[in-house]
Amino acid sequence: MSVRQTTADVVVVDYGLGNLRSVTRGLERAGADVSLSEDPAEFDAADGIVLPGVGAFSEGMDNAGPFREALVEQAEAGKPLFGICLGMQMLLTTSEEADHAGQGDAEGLDLIPGKNVRFSRDQTVPHMGWNELDVTRDHPLVEGVDGEHAYFVHSYYAVPDDENATVATTDYGADFASVVANDAGNVFGTQFHPEKSGETGLRILRNYVDYCLDH
């Protein structure tokens, strides 16, 4: 009789721009065995990969360059890949942030086709603080969090090409995608920081750990 694995081995990608300590602590509280990795070769043995991130899109993609090929390969093979904040934006195709900084188009991972755009001028930027999650379609990551609040800090937001890629929205003058996922469901991201979002964030991280164990 096979014994069901009860702890997920999760790799947090250390590419120099993540909020690594709080992400690691949050995942450990959610029941994961967590390792920080600067080596894409370590992705193979993991049950799931987390791409955290704070800062600018272009810098993020530059720093993540050595990981790009491995992240795309793992995602296409079905490995659960979870992007957080900038990490979520990096799952998309491009970002206006590079244009805004005069750097031209910076290419994201293109695992969820779409673009990151800046909030309009009549909105206070950055969008910072607690805001509500409105789950728009089923996905294991958001089970039990519809109507709950999460903690945001960002000036850009994701606009997926396919509206079905939006899993949850949040209202900040207008609705924007606060949780996204690919068609297969194994690549997903949150614009907010689950590791800073109290019980709601812990529920999402536990949902992620469960998803890693089930896939």
XYZ file of C-alpha atoms in Angstrom:
215
model
C 0.000 0.000 0.000
C 1.405 3.391 -0.950
C 1.587 6.028 1.764
C 0.238 9.434 0.740
C 2.783 12.208 0.910
C 1.723 14.693 3.573
C 4.282 17.484 3.138
C 4.960 19.306 -0.108
C 8.535 20.133 -1.060
C 8.380 23.697 -2.367
C 11.233 25.624 -3.970
C 11.193 29.419 -3.639
C 13.173 30.961 -6.494
C 15.939 33.207 -5.150
C 16.701 35.604 -8.007
C 17.499 38.599 -5.819
C 14.127 40.397 -5.750
C 11.839 38.387 -3.532
C 10.437 38.934 -0.073
C 12.022 35.607 0.717
C 11.894 35.430 4.494
C 8.183 36.159 4.906
C 7.233 34.004 1.887
C 9.248 31.103 3.284
C 7.753 31.518 6.739
C 4.223 31.679 5.325
C 4.711 28.513 3.277
C 6.177 26.702 6.280
C 3.158 27.706 8.358
C 1.012 26.305 5.560
C 2.742 22.933 5.875
C 5.448 23.008 3.191
C 9.071 21.986 3.387
C 10.696 25.035 1.804
C 14.072 25.488 0.184
C 15.463 28.663 -1.366
C 17.165 27.978 -4.654
C 19.477 29.814 -7.024
C 19.831 26.621 -9.114
C 17.195 25.792 -11.765
C 18.363 22.158 -11.657
C 16.733 21.868 -8.227
C 13.261 22.497 -9.684
C 12.913 18.908 -10.931
C 12.669 17.332 -7.485
C 10.226 19.913 -6.099
C 6.478 19.397 -5.796
C 5.926 23.084 -6.523
C 7.759 26.297 -7.370
C 7.077 29.773 -5.963
C 8.214 32.888 -7.827
C 8.052 35.797 -5.376
C 8.904 39.345 -6.307
C 9.017 42.991 -5.345
C 10.240 45.860 -7.508
C 10.335 46.663 -11.202
C 9.305 44.310 -14.014
C 12.392 44.813 -16.206
C 14.783 44.243 -13.317
C 12.787 41.199 -12.284
C 12.977 39.642 -15.731
C 16.684 40.473 -16.037
C 17.407 38.819 -12.699
C 15.201 35.839 -13.520
C 16.864 35.336 -16.911
C 18.884 32.287 -15.832
C 15.674 30.660 -14.595
C 13.444 31.470 -17.568
C 13.934 28.278 -19.564
C 13.593 26.016 -16.531
C 10.471 27.812 -15.268
C 8.764 27.500 -18.660
C 9.743 23.831 -18.953
C 8.443 23.016 -15.479
C 5.195 24.909 -16.061
C 4.583 23.207 -19.392
C 5.239 19.840 -17.732
C 2.427 20.558 -15.265
C 4.413 21.548 -12.166
C 2.490 23.970 -9.896
C 4.056 27.420 -10.361
C 2.846 30.205 -8.070
C 3.811 33.834 -8.787
C 3.392 36.426 -6.036
C 3.031 40.188 -6.705
C 5.800 41.006 -9.228
C 6.158 37.235 -9.645
C 2.559 37.101 -10.862
C 3.163 39.947 -13.328
C 6.215 38.089 -14.652
C 3.954 35.174 -15.653
C 2.401 37.421 -18.311
C 3.796 38.414 -21.705
C 4.816 42.076 -21.330
C 4.477 45.090 -19.040
C 3.844 48.784 -19.617
C 6.222 49.389 -16.728
C 9.207 48.906 -19.057
C 7.732 51.410 -21.536
C 7.007 53.819 -18.698
C 10.676 53.615 -17.653
C 11.839 54.104 -21.237
C 13.139 50.545 -21.473
C 10.846 49.343 -24.242
C 9.079 46.015 -24.110
C 10.390 43.686 -21.431
C 9.398 40.113 -22.162
C 7.725 38.171 -19.387
C 7.504 34.393 -19.158
C 4.393 34.386 -21.387
C 2.851 31.499 -19.447
C -0.403 33.470 -19.124
C -0.742 35.623 -22.269
C -1.448 39.242 -21.436
C -0.004 42.595 -20.400
C 0.581 44.457 -17.160
C -0.751 48.018 -17.237
C -0.465 51.024 -14.948
C -3.395 52.267 -12.900
C -5.006 55.333 -14.419
C -4.011 58.834 -13.315
C -7.170 59.369 -11.275
C -6.218 56.471 -8.997
C -3.749 56.838 -6.147
C -0.591 54.876 -6.944
C 0.518 52.572 -5.542
C -2.630 50.704 -4.595
C -1.668 49.889 -1.020
C -3.520 48.194 1.807
C -6.322 45.719 2.357
C -8.905 45.056 -0.325
C -11.585 42.491 -1.111
C -11.283 39.414 -3.321
C -14.198 38.593 -5.617
C -13.703 35.049 -6.906
C -14.997 34.845 -10.479
C -14.285 31.198 -11.265
C -13.361 28.017 -9.453
C -9.717 27.242 -8.824
C -8.225 25.261 -5.918
C -6.015 28.226 -4.936
C -8.979 30.427 -3.980
C -11.169 27.880 -2.256
C -12.733 29.466 0.825
C -11.549 33.051 0.262
C -14.357 34.662 -1.754
C -15.218 38.003 -0.148
C -12.162 37.924 2.117
C -9.536 40.675 2.200
C -5.872 40.551 1.167
C -2.936 42.950 1.349
C -1.825 44.761 -1.816
C 1.118 47.008 -2.761
C 1.368 47.653 -6.524
C 1.140 50.268 -9.277
C 0.541 47.890 -12.216
C -2.003 45.138 -12.689
C -2.478 42.203 -15.033
C -4.792 42.254 -18.056
C -4.873 38.681 -19.405
C -5.711 38.215 -23.090
C -8.276 35.567 -22.143
C -10.853 36.709 -19.590
C -11.088 33.112 -18.373
C -7.540 33.507 -17.042
C -8.954 35.804 -14.340
C -9.745 33.795 -11.206
C -10.536 36.700 -8.863
C -10.962 40.451 -9.197
C -10.562 43.380 -6.829
C -12.180 46.811 -7.085
C -9.844 49.807 -7.074
C -11.820 52.419 -8.953
C -12.365 49.644 -11.496
C -12.148 45.875 -11.260
C -8.728 44.371 -11.958
C -7.470 40.781 -11.977
C -6.059 40.001 -8.529
C -5.673 36.236 -9.119
C -4.870 34.712 -12.523
C -4.278 31.185 -13.823
C -3.429 29.461 -17.091
C -5.794 27.122 -18.957
C -4.277 23.992 -17.434
C -4.628 25.491 -13.945
C -1.086 24.718 -12.764
C 0.353 28.223 -13.348
C -1.235 30.924 -11.230
C -0.464 34.109 -9.381
C -1.771 36.590 -6.849
C -1.254 40.346 -7.201
C -1.487 40.639 -3.424
C 0.935 39.234 -0.850
C -0.584 36.114 0.757
C 2.301 36.019 3.231
C 1.124 39.439 4.536
C -2.607 38.742 4.313
C -3.318 37.105 7.672
C -5.685 34.138 7.788
C -6.861 34.733 4.207
C -3.301 34.520 2.930
C -2.570 31.457 5.045
C -5.631 29.744 3.575
C -4.351 30.476 0.065
C -0.888 29.152 0.905
C -2.441 26.007 2.401
C -4.534 25.631 -0.748
C -1.305 25.852 -2.741
C 0.426 23.205 -0.622
C -2.603 20.903 -1.026
C -2.571 21.501 -4.778
C 1.132 20.554 -4.914
C 0.379 17.303 -3.075
C -2.523 16.463 -5.411
C -0.695 17.099 -8.721
